[in-house]
Each structure stands twice: as C-alpha cells, then as structure tokens.
C-alpha cells in the first residue's frame, strides 16, 4: 500500500508522546502510507522516543509537559503544515478501509470527522465509540482545550460540522487495567481531571472525565466520589449533547457505580433516564435488563434484552461492550427465560451464548447443563 495513496500530501499525522519508544513504530508504520508528514511532540521522554520518531521520518518537537493535553496537542497542530490533521496517540494503530473515500473526504468540505475507536478491553474484546480525530487543521477555532480528554473548540461551539468516517478507524491499546496501573495513568488523569473541573465547573464532560478517572481503581471512597462527579455531569447536560458518545458511557458508569454500592433503585432511575434518551443503546438496555432481572422484574427484563438483539441496537453508534449485542445479551436472556420456565427458548439463546463465549467463560454451558435431557 505504501506510495499508492495520491492525496497523502493533504494529511498530516499529529502525535504527542512521552516514553513511547515501544509503541511508536506500530503507529507510524500504520499511518505512513496515508500521510504526507508526521509530527511527534515529545513532552519529556527519558527513553528513545525522539530517536524512534525521527527514524520513521517524523518531525520531532520537544516541549515540556505543562499538565495539559490540549497544550501539547496544539503544539503538534502548530508544527504541522498539511491542510488536514489526523490526531492519534502512540498506543494506537490506524486502519484505512476505503482509500477512495478518504481521498474524497480530504478534497471535500471542511468537516471534522469522527473515527471509530476500537478500544481494547481487559477481556480481549474491543469496545467501539466515535472520536473526533480528523479535521481541517487551520479552520477557525480548530484547536484543543481541556487538561484531559481535550475537545476541539470549533466543534464544541458548533462552528465546524461533524461527520462520521466509515472509511477508517483506529485501534487503541492503552486503556486496559494493566497498562493504566503500570504507567500510573490513573493518578495522573485524576489530577488533570480535577484541574479541568476547577477551570470549567459548568462543563458536563469535565465532570464525566473526573468520574471515569476515579473509577480506574474503584475503591469504595473513589466510587462514592465518582457517583458525585457523574451526578454533576448529568445535572449539567444540555440539549446539545444527545449525539456525543460520552453521554451513553456517563449513564452506564453512573448506574454501574450505584449498583456496586448496593443502590439498585438509584441505578434504575439513572438507567430509565438513559434509555429514554437512547432507546437503541445496547449497553443501556443490557444494563437495565440485568438490573430488572436481579430485582425480579422478569417480563420487563426480557423486553430490554430482546432490544439488545435488535437491528437498531446493532447499528447504534456506541458499543461500549461488544457482547451487549451478542454473548451477554443471549446469556442474560436465556437466564430470564429459564426463570419463566420457557425451556426451549432459553436453550436456543444459551446455545448461541455458549458458541460465542470467551475462553474460560463457562456460564452458558453450565446453565445448559441444568436443563438436562428433555
């Protein structure tokens, strides 16, 4: 594929990195066929990050870390020269599935494009959510703000339109528990999120970021703090947030934290509001179905679980848990049907769940074993 894309001069890769020498080669190799320039802002590495970046042809900019991802991101944008910017991190990998569509986008109107992020989970599966990573670099206000989980000002203010980019996506490997703990990203992100909340106390996204950061090591105290942060975020949501991926995650994380602290009624209230706003979200319907089942509301649980397996759920733009439209939905629906003594229907869903189970997950097979010959 190298050298075959004729519009690469229109696109520049913008990266910030610190001590990422082990990850950079994969990222830069994946992006090189599609971009005309690569800029890496090194925020204080003590490894060979800068040398590795230069070896792959990237322009390296050295800038001291200023406790803000937005500042570092903007330095990478300022150092680039291409009309379009592709923003990726060192622990990500670019995947282009339609080169012609990418070329058309780069020659078209100056939209900001949301790319699907395939985020590696602890169980080896990938969640999917759109993130704004491709945009016209020099369009008005197309610079970042926010200490952590930074946002583009022009998009946040509605100055630049947003479109989905079905022609490319990226893999992200840096959110597993092992990576977060090993690199102490959790404590860093909590500190940055607290700073962001102080600076923008009316921004629901800032409060959401704080809640998510607190849950990376969910002690009871941090779960309580996260619940308060999520409550602040929900209270500050306005009519302009319906299409943002973080809102679905906000409802799910808030409800899950409440369940973990044995507050199911409060969790149900949150999920009811979430489902009302996003009725096709498989994550919200699965969460509510599970909670309803645990509370003995079997009939309504079945309704939610069947919604997880519908076409609208499969097409929904956020899939935090990929198994919410597959294994987990079939497994929970099978359990729901067992409680109603609908043996044949239960068996059918449990068979599907067993076939789709991850290695070591024997729950569906165990439930099938309870049915016995009939």
Coordinates of C-alpha atoms in Angstrom, one line a residue:
X1 CA 0.0 0.0 0.0
X2 CA 3.0 2.3 0.6
X3 CA 3.2 5.0 -2.0
X4 CA -0.2 4.2 -3.7
X5 CA -2.3 6.9 -1.9
X6 CA -2.1 10.1 -4.0
X7 CA -3.7 12.5 -1.5
X8 CA -1.3 11.9 1.3
X9 CA 0.1 15.5 0.9
X10 CA -3.2 16.8 2.2
X11 CA -3.0 15.0 5.5
X12 CA -0.6 15.2 8.4
X13 CA -0.3 13.0 11.5
X14 CA -0.1 14.8 14.8
X15 CA 1.1 12.8 17.8
X16 CA 2.1 13.7 21.4
X17 CA 4.2 11.2 23.2
X18 CA 6.3 10.6 26.3
X19 CA 8.4 7.4 26.8
X20 CA 6.6 5.6 23.9
X21 CA 9.5 4.2 22.0
X22 CA 8.0 0.7 22.3
X23 CA 4.6 1.8 20.8
X24 CA 5.6 4.4 18.2
X25 CA 6.8 2.0 15.4
X26 CA 3.5 0.3 15.1
X27 CA 1.6 3.7 15.0
X28 CA 4.0 5.3 12.5
X29 CA 4.1 2.3 10.2
X30 CA 0.3 2.2 10.1
X31 CA 0.0 5.9 9.3
X32 CA 2.9 6.3 6.8
X33 CA 1.0 5.2 3.7
X34 CA -1.7 7.7 4.2
X35 CA 0.0 10.9 5.5
X36 CA 2.5 13.4 3.9
X37 CA 4.0 14.4 7.2
X38 CA 4.3 13.1 10.7
X39 CA 4.8 15.4 13.7
X40 CA 5.6 14.0 17.2
X41 CA 5.7 16.3 20.2
X42 CA 7.9 14.8 22.8
X43 CA 6.8 16.0 26.3
X44 CA 9.8 14.9 28.2
X45 CA 10.8 11.3 27.3
X46 CA 13.7 9.6 29.0
X47 CA 13.7 6.7 26.6
X48 CA 14.4 6.8 22.8
X49 CA 11.0 8.2 21.8
X50 CA 12.5 11.1 19.8
X51 CA 15.1 8.9 18.1
X52 CA 12.5 6.3 17.1
X53 CA 10.2 9.1 15.7
X54 CA 13.0 10.6 13.7
X55 CA 14.0 7.2 12.3
X56 CA 10.5 6.8 10.9
X57 CA 10.7 10.3 9.3
X58 CA 8.7 12.2 11.8
X59 CA 9.4 15.8 12.7
X60 CA 10.1 15.9 16.4
X61 CA 9.2 18.9 18.6
X62 CA 10.4 19.0 22.2
X63 CA 8.1 20.7 24.6
X64 CA 8.0 20.3 28.4
X65 CA 4.8 18.8 29.8
X66 CA 2.5 21.6 31.1
X67 CA -0.2 19.5 32.8
X68 CA -2.5 19.8 29.8
X69 CA -3.1 17.5 26.9
X70 CA -4.6 20.4 25.0
X71 CA -1.4 22.4 25.1
X72 CA 0.6 19.5 23.8
X73 CA -2.0 18.7 21.1
X74 CA -2.0 22.3 19.9
X75 CA 1.8 22.3 19.7
X76 CA 1.6 19.4 17.3
X77 CA -1.0 21.1 15.2
X78 CA 1.1 24.3 15.1
X79 CA 4.1 22.4 13.9
X80 CA 2.3 20.7 11.1
X81 CA 1.8 22.2 7.6
X82 CA -0.8 20.0 6.0
X83 CA -4.3 21.3 5.5
X84 CA -5.8 18.3 7.3
X85 CA -4.8 16.9 10.7
X86 CA -5.1 13.3 11.8
X87 CA -4.6 13.1 15.6
X88 CA -3.6 9.8 17.0
X89 CA -1.7 8.6 20.1
X90 CA 1.4 6.4 20.3
X91 CA -0.6 3.4 21.6
X92 CA -3.0 3.5 18.6
X93 CA -2.9 1.9 15.1
X94 CA -4.6 3.4 12.0
X95 CA -6.7 1.2 9.8
X96 CA -7.9 2.6 6.5
X97 CA -10.6 0.5 4.8
X98 CA -11.5 2.7 1.8
X99 CA -8.8 4.8 0.3
X100 CA -11.0 6.4 -2.3
X101 CA -13.5 7.6 0.3
X102 CA -10.6 9.0 2.4
X103 CA -9.4 10.9 -0.7
X104 CA -12.9 12.3 -1.3
X105 CA -13.1 13.5 2.3
X106 CA -9.8 15.3 2.1
X107 CA -10.9 17.1 -1.1
X108 CA -14.4 17.9 0.3
X109 CA -15.9 20.4 2.7
X110 CA -14.0 21.1 5.9
X111 CA -15.8 18.7 8.3
X112 CA -14.5 17.3 11.5
X113 CA -14.6 13.6 11.1
X114 CA -15.3 11.1 14.0
X115 CA -13.3 7.9 13.6
X116 CA -14.5 4.7 15.4
X117 CA -12.1 4.0 18.2
X118 CA -11.8 0.2 18.8
X119 CA -10.6 0.2 22.4
X120 CA -9.1 -2.9 23.8
X121 CA -10.8 -4.2 26.9
X122 CA -9.4 -6.4 29.7
X123 CA -11.2 -9.4 28.3
X124 CA -9.6 -9.1 24.9
X125 CA -12.6 -7.7 23.1
X126 CA -12.9 -4.2 21.7
X127 CA -15.5 -1.5 22.6
X128 CA -16.4 0.9 19.8
X129 CA -17.1 4.7 20.1
X130 CA -16.6 7.6 17.6
X131 CA -13.9 10.1 18.5
X132 CA -13.1 13.3 16.6
X133 CA -9.6 12.8 15.2
X134 CA -9.6 14.0 11.5
X135 CA -10.2 17.7 10.8
X136 CA -9.1 20.8 8.8
X137 CA -6.1 22.0 10.7
X138 CA -6.3 25.7 10.0
X139 CA -10.1 26.1 10.2
X140 CA -11.2 28.8 12.7
X141 CA -11.0 27.6 16.3
X142 CA -9.7 24.2 15.4
X143 CA -7.5 23.9 18.4
X144 CA -8.0 21.9 21.7
X145 CA -9.0 23.0 25.1
X146 CA -9.1 20.9 28.3
X147 CA -6.4 19.5 30.5
X148 CA -7.5 15.9 29.9
X149 CA -10.0 14.3 27.4
X150 CA -9.4 17.5 25.4
X151 CA -12.0 18.8 23.0
X152 CA -11.8 20.9 19.8
X153 CA -13.1 24.4 20.4
X154 CA -14.6 24.9 16.9
X155 CA -16.6 21.6 17.3
X156 CA -17.7 22.3 20.8
X157 CA -19.1 25.7 19.8
X158 CA -20.7 24.4 16.7
X159 CA -18.6 26.3 14.2
X160 CA -17.5 23.2 12.3
X161 CA -19.8 20.4 11.2
X162 CA -19.2 16.8 12.3
X163 CA -19.4 13.7 10.1
X164 CA -18.7 10.0 10.6
X165 CA -15.7 8.5 8.8
X166 CA -16.7 4.9 7.8
X167 CA -13.6 4.7 5.7
X168 CA -11.1 4.5 8.5
X169 CA -10.8 3.6 12.2
X170 CA -8.1 3.1 14.8
X171 CA -7.2 0.5 17.4
X172 CA -6.4 1.8 20.9
X173 CA -4.4 -0.4 23.3
X174 CA -3.8 1.9 26.3
X175 CA -6.9 1.6 28.4
X176 CA -6.5 -1.9 29.9
X177 CA -6.1 -2.1 33.6
X178 CA -2.6 -3.5 33.3
X179 CA -1.4 -0.5 31.2
X180 CA -3.1 2.1 33.4
X181 CA -1.6 0.7 36.6
X182 CA 1.9 0.1 35.0
X183 CA 2.1 3.6 33.7
X184 CA 0.4 5.3 36.6
X185 CA -2.0 6.9 34.2
X186 CA -4.9 6.7 36.7
X187 CA -3.3 9.1 39.3
X188 CA -2.2 11.5 36.5
X189 CA -5.7 11.5 35.0
X190 CA -7.4 12.1 38.3
X191 CA -5.2 15.2 39.0
X192 CA -5.7 16.5 35.5
X193 CA -9.5 16.0 35.7
X194 CA -9.7 17.8 39.0
X195 CA -7.9 20.7 37.4
X196 CA -10.3 20.7 34.4
X197 CA -13.3 20.7 36.7
X198 CA -12.0 23.7 38.6
X199 CA -11.4 25.6 35.4
X200 CA -14.7 24.6 33.7
X201 CA -17.2 23.7 36.5
X202 CA -20.2 24.0 34.2
X203 CA -18.9 21.6 31.6
X204 CA -20.6 18.1 32.0
X205 CA -17.8 16.5 30.0
X206 CA -15.2 17.7 32.6
X207 CA -17.2 16.1 35.4
X208 CA -17.6 12.9 33.4
X209 CA -13.9 12.7 32.9
X210 CA -13.3 13.1 36.6
X211 CA -15.8 10.3 37.4
X212 CA -14.1 8.0 34.8
X213 CA -10.7 8.7 36.2
X214 CA -11.8 7.9 39.7
X215 CA -13.1 4.5 38.6
X216 CA -9.7 3.3 37.2
X217 CA -9.0 2.0 40.8
X218 CA -12.5 1.7 42.2
X219 CA -12.2 1.7 46.0
X220 CA -15.4 2.5 47.8
X221 CA -14.3 6.0 48.5
X222 CA -13.5 6.6 44.9
X223 CA -16.7 5.1 43.7
X224 CA -18.6 7.5 46.0
X225 CA -16.6 10.4 44.6
X226 CA -17.3 9.2 41.1
X227 CA -21.0 9.0 41.7
X228 CA -21.0 12.6 42.9
X229 CA -19.0 13.6 39.7
X230 CA -21.4 11.7 37.4
X231 CA -24.3 13.4 39.2
X232 CA -22.8 16.8 38.5
X233 CA -22.3 15.8 34.8
X234 CA -25.9 14.7 34.4
X235 CA -27.2 17.8 36.1
X236 CA -25.2 20.0 33.6
X237 CA -26.2 18.2 30.4
X238 CA -28.0 20.4 27.9
X239 CA -29.9 19.7 24.7
X240 CA -26.6 19.8 22.6
X241 CA -25.2 16.6 23.9
X242 CA -27.5 14.0 22.5
X243 CA -25.1 12.7 19.8
X244 CA -22.0 12.6 22.0
X245 CA -20.6 9.2 22.8
X246 CA -19.6 10.2 26.4
X247 CA -23.3 10.6 27.4
X248 CA -24.0 6.9 27.0
X249 CA -20.9 6.0 28.9
X250 CA -21.9 8.5 31.6
X251 CA -25.3 6.8 32.2
X252 CA -23.7 3.3 32.2
X253 CA -20.8 4.2 34.5
X254 CA -23.1 6.1 36.9
X255 CA -25.6 3.2 37.1
X256 CA -22.8 0.6 37.5
X257 CA -21.2 2.5 40.4
X258 CA -24.6 2.8 42.1
X259 CA -25.2 -1.0 41.7
X260 CA -21.7 -1.7 43.1
X261 CA -22.5 0.3 46.2
X262 CA -25.8 -1.6 46.6
X263 CA -28.1 1.2 45.5
X264 CA -30.2 -0.5 42.8
X265 CA -33.2 1.8 43.0
X266 CA -31.0 4.9 42.3
X267 CA -29.3 2.9 39.5
X268 CA -32.6 2.1 37.9
X269 CA -33.6 5.8 38.0
X270 CA -30.4 6.6 36.1
X271 CA -30.9 3.9 33.5
X272 CA -34.5 4.8 32.9
X273 CA -33.4 8.3 32.0
X274 CA -30.6 7.0 29.9
X275 CA -32.8 4.6 27.9
X276 CA -35.4 7.3 27.4
X277 CA -32.7 9.3 25.7
X278 CA -31.0 6.4 23.9
X279 CA -33.6 3.7 23.4
X280 CA -31.4 1.8 20.9
X281 CA -28.3 1.7 23.1
X282 CA -27.4 -2.0 23.6
X283 CA -25.2 -1.1 26.6
X284 CA -28.0 0.8 28.4
X285 CA -30.7 -1.9 27.6
X286 CA -28.4 -4.7 28.8
X287 CA -27.6 -2.8 32.0
X288 CA -31.3 -2.2 32.7
X289 CA -32.3 -5.7 31.7
X290 CA -29.8 -7.2 34.1
X291 CA -30.9 -4.9 36.9
X292 CA -34.5 -5.6 36.3
X293 CA -33.8 -9.3 36.3
X294 CA -31.9 -9.0 39.6
X295 CA -34.9 -7.2 41.1
X296 CA -37.4 -9.8 40.0
X297 CA -39.0 -7.8 37.1
X298 CA -38.6 -10.7 34.6
X299 CA -41.1 -9.6 32.0
X300 CA -39.6 -6.1 31.6
X301 CA -36.1 -7.5 31.7
X302 CA -36.9 -9.7 28.7
X303 CA -38.1 -6.6 26.8
X304 CA -34.7 -4.9 27.4
X305 CA -32.7 -8.0 26.5
X306 CA -34.6 -8.6 23.3
X307 CA -34.0 -4.9 22.4
X308 CA -30.2 -5.6 22.7
X309 CA -30.6 -8.2 19.9
X310 CA -32.5 -5.9 17.5
X311 CA -31.2 -4.3 14.3
X312 CA -31.3 -0.7 15.8
X313 CA -29.1 -1.9 18.7
X314 CA -26.6 -3.5 16.3
X315 CA -26.5 -0.2 14.3
X316 CA -26.2 2.1 17.4
X317 CA -23.2 4.4 17.2
X318 CA -21.7 3.5 20.6
X319 CA -20.9 -0.1 21.7
X320 CA -19.1 0.1 25.0
X321 CA -19.4 -3.7 25.5
X322 CA -19.4 -5.6 22.1
X323 CA -21.1 -8.5 23.8
X324 CA -24.1 -6.4 24.6
X325 CA -25.4 -7.3 21.1
X326 CA -24.2 -10.9 21.3
X327 CA -23.0 -13.2 24.1
X328 CA -24.0 -11.2 27.1
X329 CA -27.5 -10.4 25.7
X330 CA -28.1 -14.0 24.8
X331 CA -26.8 -15.3 28.1
X332 CA -28.9 -13.0 30.2
X333 CA -32.0 -13.5 28.0
X334 CA -31.5 -17.3 28.4
X335 CA -31.4 -16.9 32.2
X336 CA -34.5 -14.7 32.0
X337 CA -36.4 -17.3 30.0
X338 CA -35.3 -20.0 32.4
X339 CA -36.9 -18.2 35.2
X340 CA -40.1 -18.2 33.2
X341 CA -39.8 -21.9 32.5
X342 CA -39.7 -21.4 28.8
X343 CA -37.2 -24.1 28.3
X344 CA -36.8 -24.4 24.6
X345 CA -36.4 -20.6 24.0
X346 CA -33.9 -20.5 26.9
X347 CA -31.9 -23.3 25.4
X348 CA -31.7 -21.6 22.0
X349 CA -30.3 -18.4 23.4
X350 CA -27.9 -20.3 25.7
X351 CA -26.6 -22.3 22.8
X352 CA -25.8 -19.1 21.0
X353 CA -24.1 -17.7 24.1
X354 CA -22.1 -20.8 24.6
X355 CA -20.8 -20.7 21.0
X356 CA -19.8 -17.0 21.4
X357 CA -18.3 -17.3 24.9
X358 CA -14.8 -16.1 25.5
X359 CA -12.2 -18.7 26.6
X360 CA -12.8 -19.7 30.2
X361 CA -16.4 -18.4 30.4
X362 CA -18.5 -21.5 31.1
X363 CA -21.7 -19.8 32.3
X364 CA -23.8 -20.6 29.3
X365 CA -22.6 -24.2 29.2
X366 CA -23.3 -24.6 32.9
X367 CA -26.9 -23.3 32.5
X368 CA -27.4 -25.6 29.6
X369 CA -26.3 -28.4 31.8
X370 CA -29.1 -27.7 34.2
X371 CA -31.7 -28.3 31.5
X372 CA -30.8 -31.9 31.1
X373 CA -32.4 -34.2 28.5
X374 CA -36.0 -33.5 27.7

